[in-house]
mmCIF file of C-alpha atoms in Angstrom:
data_model
loop_
_atom_site.group_PDB
_atom_site.id
_atom_site.type_symbol
_atom_site.label_atom_id
_atom_site.label_comp_id
_atom_site.label_asym_id
_atom_site.label_seq_id
_atom_site.Cartn_x
_atom_site.Cartn_y
_atom_site.Cartn_z
ATOM 1 C CA MET A 45 -14.681 67.271 9.347
ATOM 2 C CA VAL A 46 -14.282 64.371 6.911
ATOM 3 C CA ASP A 47 -12.434 61.338 8.255
ATOM 4 C CA GLU A 48 -8.885 60.820 6.941
ATOM 5 C CA SER A 49 -9.623 57.273 5.724
ATOM 6 C CA GLU A 50 -12.584 58.551 3.655
ATOM 7 C CA LEU A 51 -10.341 61.206 2.105
ATOM 8 C CA ILE A 52 -7.724 58.570 1.285
ATOM 9 C CA GLN A 53 -10.325 56.335 -0.351
ATOM 10 C CA ALA A 54 -11.698 59.229 -2.391
ATOM 11 C CA ALA A 55 -8.187 60.272 -3.437
ATOM 12 C CA GLN A 56 -7.470 56.687 -4.490
ATOM 13 C CA HIS A 57 -10.467 56.967 -6.824
ATOM 14 C CA GLY A 58 -8.947 60.080 -8.394
ATOM 15 C CA ASP A 59 -10.689 62.769 -6.299
ATOM 16 C CA ARG A 60 -8.217 65.661 -6.379
ATOM 17 C CA GLU A 61 -10.232 67.751 -3.909
ATOM 18 C CA ALA A 62 -9.897 64.968 -1.351
ATOM 19 C CA PHE A 63 -6.152 64.768 -1.954
ATOM 20 C CA ASP A 64 -5.847 68.565 -1.643
ATOM 21 C CA GLU A 65 -7.541 68.320 1.752
ATOM 22 C CA LEU A 66 -5.000 65.680 2.827
ATOM 23 C CA VAL A 67 -2.238 68.026 1.696
ATOM 24 C CA ARG A 68 -3.717 70.889 3.760
ATOM 25 C CA ARG A 69 -3.901 68.663 6.834
ATOM 26 C CA THR A 70 -0.347 67.313 6.582
ATOM 27 C CA TYR A 71 1.587 70.200 5.000
ATOM 28 C CA VAL A 72 3.094 71.748 8.156
ATOM 29 C CA ASP A 73 4.167 68.342 9.459
ATOM 30 C CA LEU A 74 5.864 67.383 6.188
ATOM 31 C CA PHE A 75 7.413 70.818 5.787
ATOM 32 C CA THR A 76 8.892 70.523 9.294
ATOM 33 C CA LEU A 77 10.383 67.130 8.464
ATOM 34 C CA ALA A 78 11.786 68.466 5.172
ATOM 35 C CA VAL A 79 13.448 71.441 6.925
ATOM 36 C CA ARG A 80 14.989 69.096 9.472
ATOM 37 C CA LEU A 81 16.325 66.875 6.678
ATOM 38 C CA THR A 82 17.579 69.544 4.285
ATOM 39 C CA GLY A 83 18.544 72.229 6.776
ATOM 40 C CA ASN A 84 16.841 75.082 4.952
ATOM 41 C CA GLU A 85 13.382 76.329 4.030
ATOM 42 C CA GLU A 86 13.897 76.793 0.317
ATOM 43 C CA ASP A 87 15.028 73.214 -0.291
ATOM 44 C CA ALA A 88 12.335 71.997 2.067
ATOM 45 C CA ARG A 89 9.614 73.645 -0.048
ATOM 46 C CA ASP A 90 10.873 71.889 -3.198
ATOM 47 C CA VAL A 91 11.193 68.566 -1.389
ATOM 48 C CA VAL A 92 7.663 68.775 0.022
ATOM 49 C CA GLN A 93 6.238 69.645 -3.397
ATOM 50 C CA ASP A 94 8.029 66.674 -4.977
ATOM 51 C CA ALA A 95 6.840 64.434 -2.160
ATOM 52 C CA TYR A 96 3.173 65.377 -2.649
ATOM 53 C CA LEU A 97 3.428 64.928 -6.423
ATOM 54 C CA ARG A 98 4.849 61.461 -5.869
ATOM 55 C CA ALA A 99 2.230 60.706 -3.245
ATOM 56 C CA TRP A 100 -0.562 61.743 -5.646
ATOM 57 C CA LYS A 101 0.844 59.474 -8.359
ATOM 58 C CA GLY A 102 1.232 56.613 -5.889
ATOM 59 C CA ILE A 103 -1.837 57.026 -3.674
ATOM 60 C CA GLY A 104 -3.443 54.033 -5.388
ATOM 61 C CA LYS A 105 -0.654 51.845 -4.010
ATOM 62 C CA PHE A 106 -1.169 53.035 -0.426
ATOM 63 C CA ARG A 107 -2.626 49.977 1.294
ATOM 64 C CA GLY A 108 -3.301 51.532 4.677
ATOM 65 C CA ASP A 109 -1.270 49.011 6.699
ATOM 66 C CA ALA A 110 0.869 51.963 7.856
ATOM 67 C CA GLN A 111 -0.430 55.393 8.836
ATOM 68 C CA LEU A 112 -0.708 57.951 6.053
ATOM 69 C CA SER A 113 1.772 60.198 7.901
ATOM 70 C CA THR A 114 4.379 57.386 8.026
ATOM 71 C CA TRP A 115 3.899 56.726 4.315
ATOM 72 C CA LEU A 116 4.339 60.448 3.595
ATOM 73 C CA TYR A 117 7.435 60.642 5.841
ATOM 74 C CA ARG A 118 9.032 57.860 3.833
ATOM 75 C CA ILE A 119 8.319 59.601 0.532
ATOM 76 C CA THR A 120 9.648 62.892 1.922
ATOM 77 C CA ALA A 121 12.811 61.183 3.199
ATOM 78 C CA ASN A 122 13.378 59.676 -0.225
ATOM 79 C CA CYS A 123 12.797 63.017 -2.006
ATOM 80 C CA ALA A 124 15.098 64.844 0.424
ATOM 81 C CA SER A 125 17.828 62.257 -0.106
ATOM 82 C CA THR A 126 17.556 62.590 -3.896
ATOM 83 C CA HIS A 127 17.440 66.394 -3.640
ATOM 84 C CA LEU A 128 20.509 66.605 -1.403
ATOM 85 C CA SER A 129 22.613 64.243 -3.490
ATOM 86 C CA ARG A 130 21.639 66.146 -6.657
ATOM 87 C CA ARG A 131 22.603 69.404 -4.973
ATOM 88 C CA ARG A 132 25.925 67.974 -3.813
ATOM 89 C CA ARG A 133 26.705 66.980 -7.409
ATOM 90 C CA THR A 134 25.847 70.375 -8.891
ATOM 91 C CA ARG A 135 27.170 72.666 -6.159
ATOM 92 C CA THR A 136 30.257 74.579 -7.331
ATOM 93 C CA GLU A 137 30.216 77.618 -5.047
ATOM 94 C CA PRO A 138 30.793 77.250 -1.339
ATOM 95 C CA LEU A 139 28.350 79.007 0.971
ATOM 96 C CA LEU A 140 29.335 82.590 1.706
ATOM 97 C CA PRO A 141 31.647 82.862 4.695
ATOM 98 C CA GLY A 142 29.683 83.752 7.781
ATOM 99 C CA PHE A 143 26.423 82.617 6.173
ATOM 100 C CA GLU A 144 23.877 81.689 8.817
ATOM 101 C CA PRO A 145 20.706 79.860 7.830
ATOM 102 C CA ALA A 146 17.574 81.604 9.061
ATOM 103 C CA ASP A 147 16.275 80.220 12.335
ATOM 104 C CA VAL A 148 12.728 79.150 11.653
ATOM 105 C CA ARG A 149 12.157 77.522 15.004
ATOM 106 C CA HIS A 150 9.861 79.664 16.995
ATOM 107 C CA ASP A 151 7.465 77.032 18.256
ATOM 108 C CA THR A 152 9.606 75.498 20.974
ATOM 109 C CA GLN A 153 7.314 73.942 23.538
ATOM 110 C CA PRO A 154 8.091 74.787 27.143
ATOM 111 C CA GLU A 155 6.242 71.679 28.490
ATOM 112 C CA ALA A 156 8.503 69.342 26.525
ATOM 113 C CA MET A 157 11.506 71.266 27.714
ATOM 114 C CA THR A 158 10.467 70.808 31.358
ATOM 115 C CA GLU A 159 9.798 67.088 30.905
ATOM 116 C CA THR A 160 13.233 66.302 29.452
ATOM 117 C CA ASN A 161 14.984 69.109 31.294
ATOM 118 C CA LEU A 162 16.702 69.843 27.994
ATOM 119 C CA ASP A 163 16.514 73.027 26.014
ATOM 120 C CA LEU A 164 14.716 71.924 22.845
ATOM 121 C CA ALA A 165 16.127 74.834 20.848
ATOM 122 C CA GLN A 166 19.595 73.595 21.780
ATOM 123 C CA VAL A 167 18.719 70.023 20.765
ATOM 124 C CA ALA A 168 17.301 71.302 17.458
ATOM 125 C CA GLN A 169 20.425 73.355 16.833
ATOM 126 C CA ALA A 170 22.669 70.376 17.578
ATOM 127 C CA VAL A 171 20.633 68.329 15.065
ATOM 128 C CA ASP A 172 21.005 71.113 12.475
ATOM 129 C CA GLU A 173 24.750 71.117 12.902
ATOM 130 C CA LEU A 174 25.134 67.424 12.131
ATOM 131 C CA PRO A 175 26.438 66.453 8.676
ATOM 132 C CA PRO A 176 23.400 65.801 6.402
ATOM 133 C CA LYS A 177 23.955 62.015 6.248
ATOM 134 C CA LEU A 178 23.978 61.634 10.030
ATOM 135 C CA ARG A 179 21.173 64.164 10.464
ATOM 136 C CA ALA A 180 18.826 62.311 8.112
ATOM 137 C CA VAL A 181 19.127 59.041 10.030
ATOM 138 C CA VAL A 182 18.720 60.520 13.504
ATOM 139 C CA VAL A 183 15.775 62.688 12.444
ATOM 140 C CA LEU A 184 13.955 59.784 10.814
ATOM 141 C CA ARG A 185 14.644 57.353 13.661
ATOM 142 C CA ASP A 186 14.675 59.389 16.871
ATOM 143 C CA VAL A 187 12.346 62.242 15.953
ATOM 144 C CA TYR A 188 9.869 60.529 13.598
ATOM 145 C CA GLY A 189 10.226 56.931 14.792
ATOM 146 C CA LEU A 190 10.668 55.223 11.407
ATOM 147 C CA PRO A 191 12.014 51.633 11.569
ATOM 148 C CA HIS A 192 15.674 51.096 10.672
ATOM 149 C CA GLU A 193 14.680 49.041 7.604
ATOM 150 C CA ALA A 194 12.496 51.828 6.217
ATOM 151 C CA ILE A 195 15.236 54.408 6.791
ATOM 152 C CA ALA A 196 17.812 52.263 5.012
ATOM 153 C CA GLU A 197 15.442 51.697 2.094
ATOM 154 C CA GLU A 198 14.462 55.348 1.626
ATOM 155 C CA LEU A 199 18.015 56.651 1.938
ATOM 156 C CA GLY A 200 19.380 53.926 -0.340
ATOM 157 C CA ILE A 201 21.869 52.561 2.195
ATOM 158 C CA SER A 202 22.344 49.208 3.933
ATOM 159 C CA LEU A 203 20.722 48.428 7.267
ATOM 160 C CA SER A 204 24.101 48.263 8.994
ATOM 161 C CA ALA A 205 25.140 51.619 7.492
ATOM 162 C CA ALA A 206 21.919 53.148 8.826
ATOM 163 C CA LYS A 207 22.674 51.805 12.314
ATOM 164 C CA VAL A 208 26.281 53.003 12.226
ATOM 165 C CA ARG A 209 25.183 56.487 11.181
ATOM 166 C CA LEU A 210 22.582 56.563 13.938
ATOM 167 C CA HIS A 211 25.203 55.565 16.489
ATOM 168 C CA ARG A 212 27.589 58.318 15.338
ATOM 169 C CA ALA A 213 24.824 60.911 15.226
ATOM 170 C CA ARG A 214 23.686 60.104 18.773
ATOM 171 C CA LYS A 215 27.251 60.340 20.091
ATOM 172 C CA ARG A 216 27.748 63.728 18.462
ATOM 173 C CA LEU A 217 24.420 64.977 19.785
ATOM 174 C CA ARG A 218 25.222 63.719 23.261
ATOM 175 C CA ASP A 219 28.509 65.613 23.196
ATOM 176 C CA ALA A 220 26.939 68.757 21.776
ATOM 177 C CA VAL A 221 24.012 68.866 24.190
ATOM 178 C CA PHE A 222 25.586 67.701 27.445
ATOM 179 C CA GLU A 223 29.103 69.079 27.086
ATOM 180 C CA GLU A 224 27.698 72.471 26.120
ATOM 181 C CA LYS A 225 25.376 72.306 29.102
ATOM 182 C CA ARG A 226 28.262 71.529 31.401
ATOM 183 C CA SER A 227 30.413 74.345 30.007
ATOM 184 C CA SER A 228 27.561 76.884 30.203
ATOM 185 C CA ARG A 229 26.986 75.865 33.832
ATOM 186 C CA ALA A 230 30.681 76.416 34.568
ATOM 187 C CA VAL A 231 30.537 80.021 33.274
ATOM 188 C CA MET B 198 35.335 44.674 32.504
ATOM 189 C CA ARG B 199 35.716 48.461 32.516
ATOM 190 C CA TYR B 200 33.456 51.360 31.489
ATOM 191 C CA GLU B 201 35.747 52.069 28.514
ATOM 192 C CA ASP B 202 35.094 48.548 27.172
ATOM 193 C CA VAL B 203 31.359 49.133 26.849
ATOM 194 C CA ALA B 204 31.104 52.929 26.437
ATOM 195 C CA ASP B 205 30.805 52.623 22.688
ATOM 196 C CA LEU B 206 27.761 50.343 22.974
ATOM 197 C CA ILE B 207 25.672 52.710 25.060
ATOM 198 C CA PRO B 208 24.199 54.939 22.288
ATOM 199 C CA GLY B 209 22.691 51.808 20.735
ATOM 200 C CA LEU B 210 21.727 50.088 23.972
ATOM 201 C CA VAL B 211 19.383 52.862 24.977
ATOM 202 C CA ASP B 212 16.656 51.735 22.534
ATOM 203 C CA GLY B 213 17.769 48.180 21.791
ATOM 204 C CA THR B 214 19.492 48.972 18.472
ATOM 205 C CA VAL B 215 22.493 47.134 19.922
ATOM 206 C CA GLU B 216 22.210 43.825 21.828
ATOM 207 C CA VAL B 217 24.784 42.584 24.334
ATOM 208 C CA ASP B 218 25.513 39.287 26.069
ATOM 209 C CA GLU B 219 24.443 38.648 29.657
ATOM 210 C CA ARG B 220 27.857 39.351 31.165
ATOM 211 C CA THR B 221 28.087 42.764 29.517
ATOM 212 C CA ARG B 222 24.486 43.517 30.459
ATOM 213 C CA ALA B 223 25.202 42.652 34.098
ATOM 214 C CA PHE B 224 28.230 44.961 34.121
ATOM 215 C CA ILE B 225 26.287 47.846 32.574
ATOM 216 C CA ASP B 226 23.450 47.377 35.055
ATOM 217 C CA SER B 227 25.836 47.613 37.987
ATOM 218 C CA ASP B 228 28.242 50.305 36.771
ATOM 219 C CA LEU B 229 27.367 53.841 37.828
ATOM 220 C CA ARG B 230 29.125 55.544 34.906
ATOM 221 C CA CYS B 231 27.241 53.342 32.465
ATOM 222 C CA GLN B 232 23.964 54.127 34.204
ATOM 223 C CA ALA B 233 24.689 57.855 34.146
ATOM 224 C CA GLU B 234 25.547 57.665 30.459
ATOM 225 C CA LEU B 235 22.411 55.652 29.681
ATOM 226 C CA ALA B 236 20.345 58.263 31.531
ATOM 227 C CA ARG B 237 21.884 61.006 29.361
ATOM 228 C CA TYR B 238 21.001 59.127 26.177
ATOM 229 C CA ARG B 239 17.453 58.505 27.431
ATOM 230 C CA ARG B 240 17.029 62.238 28.038
ATOM 231 C CA LEU B 241 18.494 62.989 24.643
ATOM 232 C CA LEU B 242 16.038 60.586 22.990
ATOM 233 C CA ARG B 243 13.111 62.131 24.865
ATOM 234 C CA GLY B 244 14.296 65.570 23.733
ATOM 235 C CA LEU B 245 14.541 64.380 20.121
ATOM 236 C CA GLY B 246 11.094 62.798 20.382
ATOM 237 C CA ALA B 247 9.716 66.115 21.607
ATOM 238 C CA LEU B 248 10.934 67.771 18.380
ATOM 239 C CA ARG B 249 8.361 65.634 16.550
ATOM 240 C CA THR B 250 5.574 67.956 17.670
ATOM 241 C CA THR B 251 7.607 71.141 17.458
ATOM 242 C CA TYR B 252 6.313 72.371 14.134
ATOM 243 C CA LEU B 253 8.025 74.933 11.933
ATOM 244 C CA GLU B 254 5.933 77.597 10.302
ATOM 245 C CA PRO B 255 6.194 77.459 6.489
ATOM 246 C CA ALA B 256 6.600 80.731 4.613
ATOM 247 C CA PRO B 257 3.282 81.977 3.189
ATOM 248 C CA GLY B 258 2.606 80.712 -0.312
ATOM 249 C CA GLY B 259 4.284 77.324 0.046
ATOM 250 C CA LEU B 260 1.043 75.386 0.433
ATOM 251 C CA ALA B 261 -0.629 77.272 -2.445
ATOM 252 C CA GLN B 262 2.388 76.580 -4.661
ATOM 253 C CA THR B 263 2.152 72.864 -3.902
ATOM 254 C CA LEU B 264 -1.600 72.777 -4.582
ATOM 255 C CA ASN B 265 -1.006 74.586 -7.898
ATOM 256 C CA ALA B 266 1.690 72.073 -8.842
ATOM 257 C CA LEU B 267 -0.751 69.252 -8.098
ATOM 258 C CA ALA B 268 -3.433 70.933 -10.214
ATOM 259 C CA ALA B 269 -0.973 71.318 -13.092
ATOM 260 C CA GLU B 270 0.026 67.657 -12.752
ATOM 261 C CA GLY B 271 -3.657 66.696 -12.786
ATOM 262 C CA GLU B 272 -4.202 68.661 -16.008
ATOM 263 C CA ARG B 273 -1.145 67.065 -17.585
ATOM 264 C CA ARG B 274 -2.504 63.659 -16.621
ATOM 265 C CA VAL B 275 -5.895 64.411 -18.216
ATOM 266 C CA ALA B 276 -4.149 65.693 -21.360
ATOM 267 C CA ARG B 277 -1.998 62.570 -21.466
ATOM 268 C CA GLY B 278 -5.127 60.445 -21.045
ATOM 269 C CA ILE B 279 -6.871 62.170 -23.966
ATOM 270 C CA LEU B 280 -3.759 61.837 -26.103
ATOM 271 C CA THR B 281 -3.452 58.173 -25.241
ATOM 272 C CA SER B 282 -7.084 57.455 -26.074
ATOM 273 C CA ARG B 283 -6.772 59.395 -29.358
ATOM 274 C CA ARG B 284 -3.669 57.405 -30.187
ATOM 275 C CA ALA B 285 -5.576 54.228 -29.380
ATOM 276 C CA VAL B 286 -8.401 55.278 -31.751
ATOM 277 C CA VAL B 287 -5.945 56.121 -34.547
ATOM 278 C CA ALA B 288 -4.021 52.890 -33.965
ATOM 279 C CA GLY B 289 -7.285 50.923 -33.899
ATOM 280 C CA ALA B 290 -8.425 52.524 -37.141
ATOM 281 C CA ALA B 291 -5.068 51.806 -38.760
ATOM 282 C CA LEU B 292 -5.166 48.196 -37.608
ATOM 283 C CA GLY B 293 -8.771 47.842 -38.798
ATOM 284 C CA GLY B 294 -7.861 49.340 -42.174
ATOM 285 C CA ALA B 295 -4.910 47.012 -42.474
ATOM 286 C CA ALA B 296 -7.098 44.034 -41.624
ATOM 287 C CA VAL B 297 -9.720 45.020 -44.230
ATOM 288 C CA ALA B 298 -7.014 45.574 -46.856
ATOM 289 C CA GLY B 299 -5.458 42.238 -45.989
ATOM 290 C CA ALA B 300 -8.793 40.438 -46.277
ATOM 291 C CA ALA B 301 -9.530 42.140 -49.627
ATOM 292 C CA THR B 302 -6.096 41.159 -50.988
ATOM 293 C CA ALA B 303 -6.604 37.590 -49.833
ATOM 294 C CA ALA B 304 -10.041 37.488 -51.513
ATOM 295 C CA VAL B 305 -8.615 38.836 -54.785
ATOM 296 C CA ILE B 306 -5.767 36.308 -54.738
ATOM 297 C CA ALA B 307 -8.193 33.486 -53.958
ATOM 298 C CA ALA B 308 -10.538 34.554 -56.785
ATOM 299 C CA ARG B 309 -7.648 34.786 -59.270
ATOM 300 C CA SER B 310 -6.297 31.356 -58.381
ATOM 301 C CA ARG B 311 -9.829 29.897 -58.625
ATOM 302 C CA ARG B 312 -10.221 31.472 -62.107
ATOM 303 C CA ARG B 313 -6.812 30.110 -63.122
ATOM 304 C CA LEU B 314 -7.802 26.632 -61.965
ATOM 305 C CA LEU B 315 -11.084 26.766 -63.887
ATOM 306 C CA ALA B 316 -9.293 28.013 -67.042
ATOM 307 C CA GLY B 317 -6.672 25.239 -66.741
#
């Protein structure tokens, strides 16, 4: 298996095959992030495609001081933000009443659930139910570990706005996860 | 100091997003409700971190579609490159032609003025 850094170097010299291999290796990861940011698979597919096209155009500028995955996360976050704001501007029809997005989470890991003693499906659902602006910040910070500065830059907001949104998102998640747990225990 | 005074700081304290003075820190360290709340946020953060490796399966065809889009972009880029180099050749030829024409005109003018001088 060819080393990732060799593939990056080759792609920077215009080798499309090498870039395609990087896409194959990172696709599921980026798709997962895009679903978490957009809340649905169809938008996520478009966002991921845009992100890879941008990455291909900009691979020459990738200096390697961050990991490739972090660089790709930032591009994906930026594409998702653009995609969602464009969709908000053009949307005229509300979603059908009773519409439920398809649950694509079937990989929940039992080990992680035991370690945190939290039901990961419940955490994922609570994240899904956040308003998109809060969801984006908490996903990028608490799930993918991006620095606050990078989040603010990619979402086009100030650093303090990013921190305020994170604060609100965590409070809502705390209420959703722990209050629900308490009420289900009471039943 | 009461729990209610610091409750709002706890979601940010858990990972250092929010910083507090020593007095507040001392209260939080000694208050059981604060500690319980901090523990909840730590568990929440660990749960969120665990989502990082909980991958979602893309629908079949998504990867192929992306690779095709990249191939199409690559072809467009090659086509643009050819077009640009053709334009450069045409522009170069035009500039060269203009330079030759300019030089010829200058030579004719110079010859005429020399003839005029000799005649005068």
